[in-house]
Amino acid sequence: GQQLNQSPQSMFIQEGEDVSMNCTSSSIFNTWLWYKQDPGEGPVLLIALYKAGELTSNGRLTAQFGITRKDSFLNISASIPSDVGIYFCAGPVSGSRLTFGEGTQLTVNP
Amino acid sequence: EAQVTQNPRYLITVTGKKLTVTCSQNMNHEYMSWYRQDPGLGLRQIYYSMNVEVTDKGDVPEGYKVSRKEKRNFPLILESPSPNQTSLYFCASSPAGGNPDGYTFGSGTRLTVV
């Protein structure tokens, strides 16, 4: 299937720091999605992006849809301990099918 | 409450012993899907279903079967489990043809095959 390359694979930060992660693809996507997975739970949608260049915020989270439509970025400002989890990017491949990146494991030290 | 329910949450089994992981959704969604999650590999799609009696292979279907006899249920069947199927499994559903942001995931099933 289509590949989404997500980086970094893991991050260890101090509470209060800002976080940035990104996702790239060799193919163009018309939608980019960012999910968060809390420990022991399924992924939950954080932000959906529908237009190239779009910048969307959800509280302390901001995501951008790259101009080339082949990448997307997620930033978390002023991290807190409950930001811990795995963050996934995703995009539609056909119809209702989604493909996911490898995930970024975020650890926040109090 | 709108949700996707998977059972069991945890399962330890032996190689070759057939097992079924159930998935049920109460949102009348047409589309349902199974993923497996492995460290460093993200979520990989196993099988999906666009509607009742319509199923298709995802990216990693080998060793798995599914069925979709009713709209709400989409069980995942491992006829002869092997240790390389030890993984965390997620079921998801969404309205067919809807926005890709309409996915709802279950809470996961952690399977260990010894």
Short mmCIF file of C-alpha atoms in Angstrom, two decimals:
data_model
loop_
_atom_site.label_atom_id
_atom_site.label_comp_id
_atom_site.label_asym_id
_atom_site.label_seq_id
_atom_site.Cartn_x
_atom_site.Cartn_y
_atom_site.Cartn_z
CA GLY A 1 0.00 0.00 0.00
CA GLN A 2 0.91 3.65 -0.10
CA GLN A 3 3.55 4.58 2.44
CA LEU A 4 3.49 7.44 4.87
CA ASN A 5 6.85 8.15 6.48
CA GLN A 6 6.53 9.70 9.90
CA SER A 7 9.31 11.23 11.98
CA PRO A 8 10.65 11.20 14.52
CA GLN A 9 9.84 7.67 15.70
CA SER A 10 10.07 8.74 19.32
CA MET A 11 10.53 11.89 21.37
CA PHE A 12 11.43 12.43 25.02
CA ILE A 13 10.74 15.98 26.19
CA GLN A 14 10.29 18.01 29.35
CA GLU A 15 6.91 19.35 30.35
CA GLY A 16 6.39 22.80 28.87
CA GLU A 17 8.45 22.20 25.74
CA ASP A 18 7.05 22.48 22.26
CA VAL A 19 6.90 19.41 20.00
CA SER A 20 7.01 19.08 16.24
CA MET A 21 6.51 15.98 14.11
CA ASN A 22 5.96 15.43 10.42
CA CYS A 23 4.69 13.02 7.85
CA THR A 24 5.72 12.67 4.21
CA SER A 25 4.49 10.67 1.26
CA SER A 26 5.67 9.95 -2.27
CA SER A 27 2.04 10.36 -3.40
CA ILE A 28 -0.31 13.30 -3.25
CA PHE A 29 -3.07 13.24 -0.63
CA ASN A 30 -6.26 15.29 -0.69
CA THR A 31 -6.78 14.92 3.05
CA TRP A 32 -4.39 14.61 5.95
CA LEU A 33 -5.47 13.34 9.35
CA TRP A 34 -3.70 13.33 12.70
CA TYR A 35 -4.65 10.83 15.40
CA LYS A 36 -3.54 10.31 18.98
CA GLN A 37 -3.49 6.94 20.71
CA ASP A 38 -3.52 6.96 24.49
CA PRO A 39 -1.97 3.92 26.19
CA GLY A 40 -4.43 1.02 26.11
CA GLU A 41 -6.89 2.74 23.78
CA GLY A 42 -7.65 3.08 20.09
CA PRO A 43 -6.61 6.10 18.00
CA VAL A 44 -8.75 9.22 18.26
CA LEU A 45 -8.88 11.93 15.62
CA LEU A 46 -7.16 15.20 16.59
CA ILE A 47 -7.19 17.28 13.43
CA ALA A 48 -8.35 16.86 9.82
CA LEU A 49 -6.89 18.93 6.97
CA TYR A 50 -8.59 19.24 3.60
CA LYS A 51 -6.75 21.89 1.60
CA ALA A 52 -3.13 22.40 0.59
CA GLY A 53 -1.57 25.11 2.74
CA GLU A 54 -4.30 24.83 5.37
CA LEU A 55 -3.27 25.52 8.96
CA THR A 56 -5.69 24.26 11.61
CA SER A 57 -5.55 24.45 15.40
CA ASN A 58 -7.18 22.40 18.13
CA GLY A 59 -6.22 23.89 21.49
CA ARG A 60 -2.46 23.57 21.87
CA LEU A 61 -2.23 21.49 18.70
CA THR A 62 -1.61 22.98 15.26
CA ALA A 63 -1.37 21.01 12.04
CA GLN A 64 -0.52 22.09 8.53
CA PHE A 65 -1.28 20.57 5.12
CA GLY A 66 1.86 20.97 3.02
CA ILE A 67 1.71 23.00 -0.18
CA THR A 68 2.97 20.06 -2.24
CA ARG A 69 0.18 17.89 -0.75
CA LYS A 70 2.85 15.30 0.02
CA ASP A 71 3.51 16.27 3.62
CA SER A 72 1.94 17.45 6.84
CA PHE A 73 3.17 18.74 10.19
CA LEU A 74 1.80 18.56 13.72
CA ASN A 75 2.98 20.90 16.47
CA ILE A 76 2.13 20.71 20.16
CA SER A 77 2.86 23.78 22.23
CA ALA A 78 3.62 23.85 25.97
CA SER A 79 3.42 20.07 26.39
CA ILE A 80 1.84 18.54 29.48
CA PRO A 81 2.06 14.98 30.87
CA SER A 82 -1.28 13.94 29.34
CA ASP A 83 0.15 14.57 25.87
CA VAL A 84 1.94 11.22 26.26
CA GLY A 85 0.94 8.70 23.62
CA ILE A 86 1.48 7.70 20.01
CA TYR A 87 0.64 10.20 17.29
CA PHE A 88 -0.26 8.93 13.82
CA CYS A 89 -0.70 10.69 10.54
CA ALA A 90 -3.10 9.16 8.04
CA GLY A 91 -4.51 9.75 4.58
CA PRO A 92 -7.22 8.21 2.40
CA VAL A 93 -6.05 5.79 -0.29
CA SER A 94 -9.39 4.93 -1.89
CA GLY A 95 -12.98 5.36 -0.82
CA SER A 96 -13.14 4.89 2.92
CA ARG A 97 -9.70 3.21 3.22
CA LEU A 98 -7.02 4.97 5.27
CA THR A 99 -3.28 4.40 5.33
CA PHE A 100 -1.30 5.29 8.45
CA GLY A 101 2.21 6.43 9.24
CA GLU A 102 4.47 4.46 11.58
CA GLY A 103 3.65 6.67 14.54
CA THR A 104 5.60 9.01 16.83
CA GLN A 105 5.86 7.88 20.46
CA LEU A 106 5.83 10.95 22.71
CA THR A 107 7.06 10.84 26.30
CA VAL A 108 6.71 13.93 28.49
CA ASN A 109 8.75 14.15 31.67
CA PRO A 110 7.12 16.21 34.44
CA GLU B 1 -23.07 6.09 23.24
CA ALA B 2 -21.69 5.67 19.72
CA GLN B 3 -18.92 3.13 19.85
CA VAL B 4 -17.01 0.23 18.35
CA THR B 5 -16.77 -2.72 20.74
CA GLN B 6 -14.11 -5.39 20.45
CA ASN B 7 -13.86 -8.59 22.45
CA PRO B 8 -11.81 -9.86 24.06
CA ARG B 9 -9.43 -7.07 25.14
CA TYR B 10 -6.65 -9.55 25.89
CA LEU B 11 -6.11 -13.06 24.60
CA ILE B 12 -3.29 -15.57 24.98
CA THR B 13 -3.55 -18.66 22.84
CA VAL B 14 -1.45 -21.48 21.44
CA THR B 15 -0.24 -21.98 17.89
CA GLY B 16 -2.85 -23.57 15.66
CA LYS B 17 -5.90 -23.09 17.89
CA LYS B 18 -8.61 -21.29 15.93
CA LEU B 19 -9.85 -18.05 17.43
CA THR B 20 -12.29 -15.25 16.65
CA VAL B 21 -12.08 -11.62 17.70
CA THR B 22 -15.46 -9.94 17.59
CA CYS B 23 -16.21 -6.36 16.54
CA SER B 24 -19.55 -4.62 16.78
CA GLN B 25 -20.59 -1.02 16.05
CA ASN B 26 -23.85 0.76 16.93
CA MET B 27 -23.59 3.67 14.47
CA ASN B 28 -25.12 1.97 11.42
CA HIS B 29 -21.83 2.45 9.58
CA GLU B 30 -21.42 0.70 6.23
CA TYR B 31 -17.63 0.56 6.29
CA MET B 32 -15.69 -1.59 8.77
CA SER B 33 -12.03 -2.51 8.89
CA TRP B 34 -9.42 -4.45 10.84
CA TYR B 35 -5.88 -3.19 11.53
CA ARG B 36 -2.92 -4.65 13.32
CA GLN B 37 -0.45 -2.44 15.17
CA ASP B 38 3.19 -3.44 15.58
CA PRO B 39 6.05 -1.32 16.97
CA GLY B 40 7.67 0.79 14.26
CA LEU B 41 5.14 -0.31 11.64
CA GLY B 42 2.13 1.77 12.58
CA LEU B 43 -1.35 0.53 11.74
CA ARG B 44 -1.59 -1.89 8.82
CA GLN B 45 -4.91 -2.84 7.32
CA ILE B 46 -5.82 -6.54 7.32
CA TYR B 47 -9.31 -6.64 5.76
CA TYR B 48 -12.10 -4.21 5.15
CA SER B 49 -15.78 -4.34 4.29
CA MET B 50 -17.77 -1.75 2.34
CA ASN B 51 -21.12 -3.26 3.36
CA VAL B 52 -22.90 -6.51 4.22
CA GLU B 53 -21.43 -9.47 2.32
CA VAL B 54 -18.77 -7.24 0.72
CA THR B 55 -15.24 -7.80 2.03
CA ASP B 56 -11.80 -7.24 0.56
CA LYS B 57 -8.15 -7.73 1.44
CA GLY B 58 -6.09 -4.95 2.93
CA ASP B 59 -2.31 -4.78 2.99
CA VAL B 60 -1.58 -7.77 5.29
CA PRO B 61 -4.43 -10.32 4.88
CA GLU B 62 -2.41 -13.55 5.04
CA GLY B 63 -3.51 -15.83 7.88
CA TYR B 64 -6.78 -13.99 8.53
CA LYS B 65 -10.41 -14.32 7.49
CA VAL B 66 -13.38 -12.04 8.01
CA SER B 67 -17.11 -12.16 7.46
CA ARG B 68 -19.83 -9.52 7.25
CA LYS B 69 -23.21 -11.20 7.59
CA GLU B 70 -24.76 -8.28 9.47
CA LYS B 71 -24.08 -4.58 9.20
CA ARG B 72 -23.09 -4.14 12.82
CA ASN B 73 -20.65 -7.08 13.16
CA PHE B 74 -17.29 -7.75 11.53
CA PRO B 75 -15.46 -10.64 13.22
CA LEU B 76 -11.78 -11.38 12.58
CA ILE B 77 -10.96 -15.09 12.35
CA LEU B 78 -7.55 -16.69 12.74
CA GLU B 79 -7.97 -20.28 11.56
CA SER B 80 -4.49 -21.41 12.63
CA PRO B 81 -2.74 -18.66 14.61
CA SER B 82 1.03 -18.43 14.55
CA PRO B 83 3.44 -16.47 16.77
CA ASN B 84 3.97 -13.81 14.07
CA GLN B 85 0.31 -12.87 14.54
CA THR B 86 1.06 -11.71 18.05
CA SER B 87 0.00 -8.08 17.82
CA LEU B 88 -2.44 -5.38 18.89
CA TYR B 89 -5.58 -5.46 16.75
CA PHE B 90 -8.03 -2.63 16.13
CA CYS B 91 -11.44 -2.63 14.51
CA ALA B 92 -12.75 0.61 13.01
CA SER B 93 -15.93 1.77 11.32
CA SER B 94 -17.07 4.77 9.33
CA PRO B 95 -19.94 5.85 7.08
CA ALA B 96 -19.24 4.68 3.52
CA GLY B 97 -18.35 7.46 1.14
CA GLY B 98 -18.25 9.86 4.00
CA ASN B 99 -15.40 12.11 5.01
CA PRO B 100 -12.28 10.18 5.99
CA ASP B 101 -12.45 11.93 9.35
CA GLY B 102 -15.48 9.79 10.29
CA TYR B 103 -13.49 6.79 11.54
CA THR B 104 -14.24 5.40 15.01
CA PHE B 105 -11.82 2.87 16.49
CA GLY B 106 -12.40 0.18 19.06
CA SER B 107 -10.22 -0.05 22.17
CA GLY B 108 -8.08 -2.85 20.78
CA THR B 109 -7.41 -6.55 21.34
CA ARG B 110 -3.96 -7.59 22.46
CA LEU B 111 -3.29 -11.07 21.11
CA THR B 112 -0.36 -13.26 22.12
CA VAL B 113 0.24 -16.55 20.28
CA VAL B 114 2.68 -18.90 21.99
#
